[in-house]
Amino acid sequence: MVTDTQKLLGTSEEDEEEEEMDADVKEEDDGDRRNRGSHAASGSSNDEFMFQQSSMQDQVDTPGGSRRSRPVEEKERTKLRERHRRAITARILGGLRRHGNYNLRVRADINDVIAALAREAGWVVLPDGTTFPSKSQGTKPPAVVAGSSAHQSSPPALRGGSLSGHRSPTELNTCRMKGVFAPTPSPYDVQSSELVGSLNKADGLIGCSVDVINSKQILEIPPNMTEQDFSGTPYVPVYVMLPLGVINMKCELADRDGLLKHLRILKSIQVDGVKVDCWWGIAECHSPQEYNWNGYRQLFQIVRDLNLKIQVLMSFHECGGNVGDDVCIPLPHWVAEIGRTNPDIYFTDREGRRNPECLSWGIDKERVLRGRTALEVYFDYMRSFRIELAEFVEDGVISMVEIGLGPCGELRYPSCPIKHGWRYPGVGEFQCYDKYLLKSLRKAAESRGHPFWARGPENAGSYNSQPQGTGFFCDGGDYDGLYGRFFLKWYSQVLIDHADKVLSLAKLVFDTSCIAAKLPDVHWWYRTASHAAELTAGFYNPSNRDGYAEIASTLKKHGAALSFVSGEVQVLNRPDDFSGALGEPEAVAWQVFNAAWDTDTPIARENSLPCHDRVGFNKMLESVKFPNDPDRRHLSSFAYSRLVPALMEGHNLVEFDRFVKKLHGGAVMDHQHHHQQV
């Protein structure tokens, strides 16, 4: 049997490897004999050649021998070289799987890697190796290329050189379940030749990818393009999310001087503050209830000295494994030790695969964490933060505390884990198979008088299934039957109850401070009846039911704001990447916003896709201030993701400065000459 570690590294059992290496060596021997035989055959008859080949096949090197088989020592050296090559290959493939999220088979080779890269870029790769752009891409508008005609088509780029503003469906799945939201059509939905970039040197692609934009790539906005005037609109505070690893595992500032330099630049363009994760895996790393806040205290002091504000995220999840995670911050070591003996503290799928990204909500009231429940652990952590850093709370430096409620800090089940093979637009899987959640399901089924309902759906497919390919999510499927409605109600109620309990404790700790909960944009399969991806994520929101109203009411109950996370748009061309997945990111966003507005719940927002150009910033402005909304509503704050070196580059900083001024409701000149340069 192949072990899990061997699967991860792309290697099998040792004896199987030896057999394959023996086969490789034998193949080389056979090849040598065929080559030598071809020369021999030219000077003798075929019969003589066949006799020579059969008689000397096993002959060892001798002075009189005209041909010889490979010596034993050479065979051993060949095996060692092959073993070394396989070890290197295994490490490469293991790194691609673990850090690049490539779904490569166990015995992958270079062809599999190339095919994975091509498919990630949206190309079609047939089993025989035939490769071509997908039909949908062939009809999409071209990327904006400097000095090129708008009617020329450009194939999608591979990883590291993505098309500006263009993301394939696979790239969209890497946005931690965050979709694309464009409230209404606008001048910035560019799908033709309205925008043409110019480069100082060579032609290139212009867009919002961090990898392809630098200070020498400047996007020129045509003078005949009308921009929305946001002067005089309500002031929306702007926060910039700090790097994930701004505090290292020793709870120290990783780069104090570099951070201070960047914060001063942000202050110079009137950014209101910063947003930072307070990682559970750092502050309570080694032992229960032994907290270390030193690095955060230093950070908060720097921010206060610059007269900036802070939004804090209580991060009870791990960092790493999701695209965009450039550091690895696991759950506390003592929690991992418990998980090794009791893996049911983690969310579990139908196949029994554990997800250690965060704790299962089934242990909220179970004393399995060294005598404490999960709720008590969260409460003690937040209380320690409140006591140790009280000065920053009381003087208003900390303007909002966002409470982590699930994977990536979001209120959802980890239904689409890339580490378990999920790829966009799969429906995902239900995550209720740890023994604690199954006990809760059994109790709910017995209370309904149907103990045989104490099970998860058996026909819901797998991570990468599509709704119509399952008996549960298809139109008229079991999701809308008696058992389906019972199960989905229980599944979503566990999510709501978890939010209710944790937010009640957070409000008790932080009292008058503003608290918030983060909600993702699960937009794929929204135009189907079942809304399958939302169901597996815990949002009971089929076409005949509002699954977000009760969540908004729960937030209102505790005076919590709703922090909505989504991508904005593909800005330079708007390919219809959602048609195949029947996605509707705009509809999801408006449903969530309307549910919050109906309960007078404040809404904050953060972007997920990196963007550094004017067109992208203009689209984000429309998603925050809603210029076409007759009620002139707007969001309470905006958090820009993320503080990276590319943002500090000259032209990118100029565009971000314009963006900040517009969010503040100020007038912006078309040509600004005085900006801080890096």
mmCIF file with all atom_site columns, N, CA and C in Angstrom, residues 35 142 184 234 247 252-253 305 444 493 498 511 516 637:
data_model
loop_
_atom_site.group_PDB
_atom_site.id
_atom_site.type_symbol
_atom_site.label_atom_id
_atom_site.label_alt_id
_atom_site.label_comp_id
_atom_site.label_asym_id
_atom_site.label_entity_id
_atom_site.label_seq_id
_atom_site.pdbx_PDB_ins_code
_atom_site.Cartn_x
_atom_site.Cartn_y
_atom_site.Cartn_z
_atom_site.occupancy
_atom_site.B_iso_or_equiv
_atom_site.pdbx_formal_charge
_atom_site.auth_seq_id
_atom_site.auth_comp_id
_atom_site.auth_asym_id
_atom_site.auth_atom_id
_atom_site.pdbx_PDB_model_num
ATOM 1  N N  . ASN A 1 35  ? 21.610  -1.342 -30.356 1.00 0.00 ? 35  ASN A N  1
ATOM 2  C CA . ASN A 1 35  ? 22.488  -0.461 -31.114 1.00 0.00 ? 35  ASN A CA 1
ATOM 3  C C  . ASN A 1 35  ? 23.693  -1.218 -31.657 1.00 0.00 ? 35  ASN A C  1
ATOM 4  N N  . PRO A 1 142 ? -9.379  40.679 -26.396 1.00 0.00 ? 142 PRO A N  1
ATOM 5  C CA . PRO A 1 142 ? -7.943  40.504 -26.189 1.00 0.00 ? 142 PRO A CA 1
ATOM 6  C C  . PRO A 1 142 ? -7.465  41.237 -24.974 1.00 0.00 ? 142 PRO A C  1
ATOM 7  N N  . THR A 1 184 ? -22.819 47.553 -11.083 1.00 0.00 ? 184 THR A N  1
ATOM 8  C CA . THR A 1 184 ? -23.564 47.871 -12.290 1.00 0.00 ? 184 THR A CA 1
ATOM 9  C C  . THR A 1 184 ? -22.595 48.092 -13.431 1.00 0.00 ? 184 THR A C  1
ATOM 10 N N  . PRO A 1 234 ? -19.738 60.732 0.755   1.00 0.00 ? 234 PRO A N  1
ATOM 11 C CA . PRO A 1 234 ? -19.370 60.464 2.156   1.00 0.00 ? 234 PRO A CA 1
ATOM 12 C C  . PRO A 1 234 ? -17.958 59.909 2.294   1.00 0.00 ? 234 PRO A C  1
ATOM 13 N N  . ILE A 1 247 ? 4.608   39.896 11.805  1.00 0.00 ? 247 ILE A N  1
ATOM 14 C CA . ILE A 1 247 ? 5.077   39.406 13.105  1.00 0.00 ? 247 ILE A CA 1
ATOM 15 C C  . ILE A 1 247 ? 5.566   37.973 12.907  1.00 0.00 ? 247 ILE A C  1
ATOM 16 N N  . GLU A 1 252 ? 7.902   38.736 17.184  1.00 0.00 ? 252 GLU A N  1
ATOM 17 C CA . GLU A 1 252 ? 8.738   39.920 17.034  1.00 0.00 ? 252 GLU A CA 1
ATOM 18 C C  . GLU A 1 252 ? 8.450   40.557 15.685  1.00 0.00 ? 252 GLU A C  1
ATOM 19 N N  . LEU A 1 253 ? 8.674   41.861 15.585  1.00 0.00 ? 253 LEU A N  1
ATOM 20 C CA . LEU A 1 253 ? 8.533   42.529 14.293  1.00 0.00 ? 253 LEU A CA 1
ATOM 21 C C  . LEU A 1 253 ? 9.573   41.970 13.332  1.00 0.00 ? 253 LEU A C  1
ATOM 22 N N  . ASP A 1 305 ? 2.130   56.105 17.056  1.00 0.00 ? 305 ASP A N  1
ATOM 23 C CA . ASP A 1 305 ? 3.037   57.245 16.917  1.00 0.00 ? 305 ASP A CA 1
ATOM 24 C C  . ASP A 1 305 ? 2.837   57.968 15.588  1.00 0.00 ? 305 ASP A C  1
ATOM 25 N N  . ALA A 1 444 ? -30.111 15.697 16.741  1.00 0.00 ? 444 ALA A N  1
ATOM 26 C CA . ALA A 1 444 ? -31.140 16.439 16.011  1.00 0.00 ? 444 ALA A CA 1
ATOM 27 C C  . ALA A 1 444 ? -32.092 15.486 15.291  1.00 0.00 ? 444 ALA A C  1
ATOM 28 N N  . GLN A 1 493 ? -27.458 25.696 10.759  1.00 0.00 ? 493 GLN A N  1
ATOM 29 C CA . GLN A 1 493 ? -27.702 26.186 12.111  1.00 0.00 ? 493 GLN A CA 1
ATOM 30 C C  . GLN A 1 493 ? -26.463 26.031 12.984  1.00 0.00 ? 493 GLN A C  1
ATOM 31 N N  . HIS A 1 498 ? -22.491 28.807 16.064  1.00 0.00 ? 498 HIS A N  1
ATOM 32 C CA . HIS A 1 498 ? -21.083 29.092 16.354  1.00 0.00 ? 498 HIS A CA 1
ATOM 33 C C  . HIS A 1 498 ? -20.827 30.595 16.334  1.00 0.00 ? 498 HIS A C  1
ATOM 34 N N  . ASP A 1 511 ? -16.595 44.924 24.736  1.00 0.00 ? 511 ASP A N  1
ATOM 35 C CA . ASP A 1 511 ? -17.587 45.869 25.243  1.00 0.00 ? 511 ASP A CA 1
ATOM 36 C C  . ASP A 1 511 ? -17.969 46.915 24.204  1.00 0.00 ? 511 ASP A C  1
ATOM 37 N N  . ALA A 1 516 ? -16.584 42.755 14.398  1.00 0.00 ? 516 ALA A N  1
ATOM 38 C CA . ALA A 1 516 ? -17.069 42.416 13.060  1.00 0.00 ? 516 ALA A CA 1
ATOM 39 C C  . ALA A 1 516 ? -16.857 40.937 12.797  1.00 0.00 ? 516 ALA A C  1
ATOM 40 N N  . SER A 1 637 ? -16.187 51.106 5.834   1.00 0.00 ? 637 SER A N  1
ATOM 41 C CA . SER A 1 637 ? -14.735 51.194 5.698   1.00 0.00 ? 637 SER A CA 1
ATOM 42 C C  . SER A 1 637 ? -14.299 50.242 4.599   1.00 0.00 ? 637 SER A C  1
#
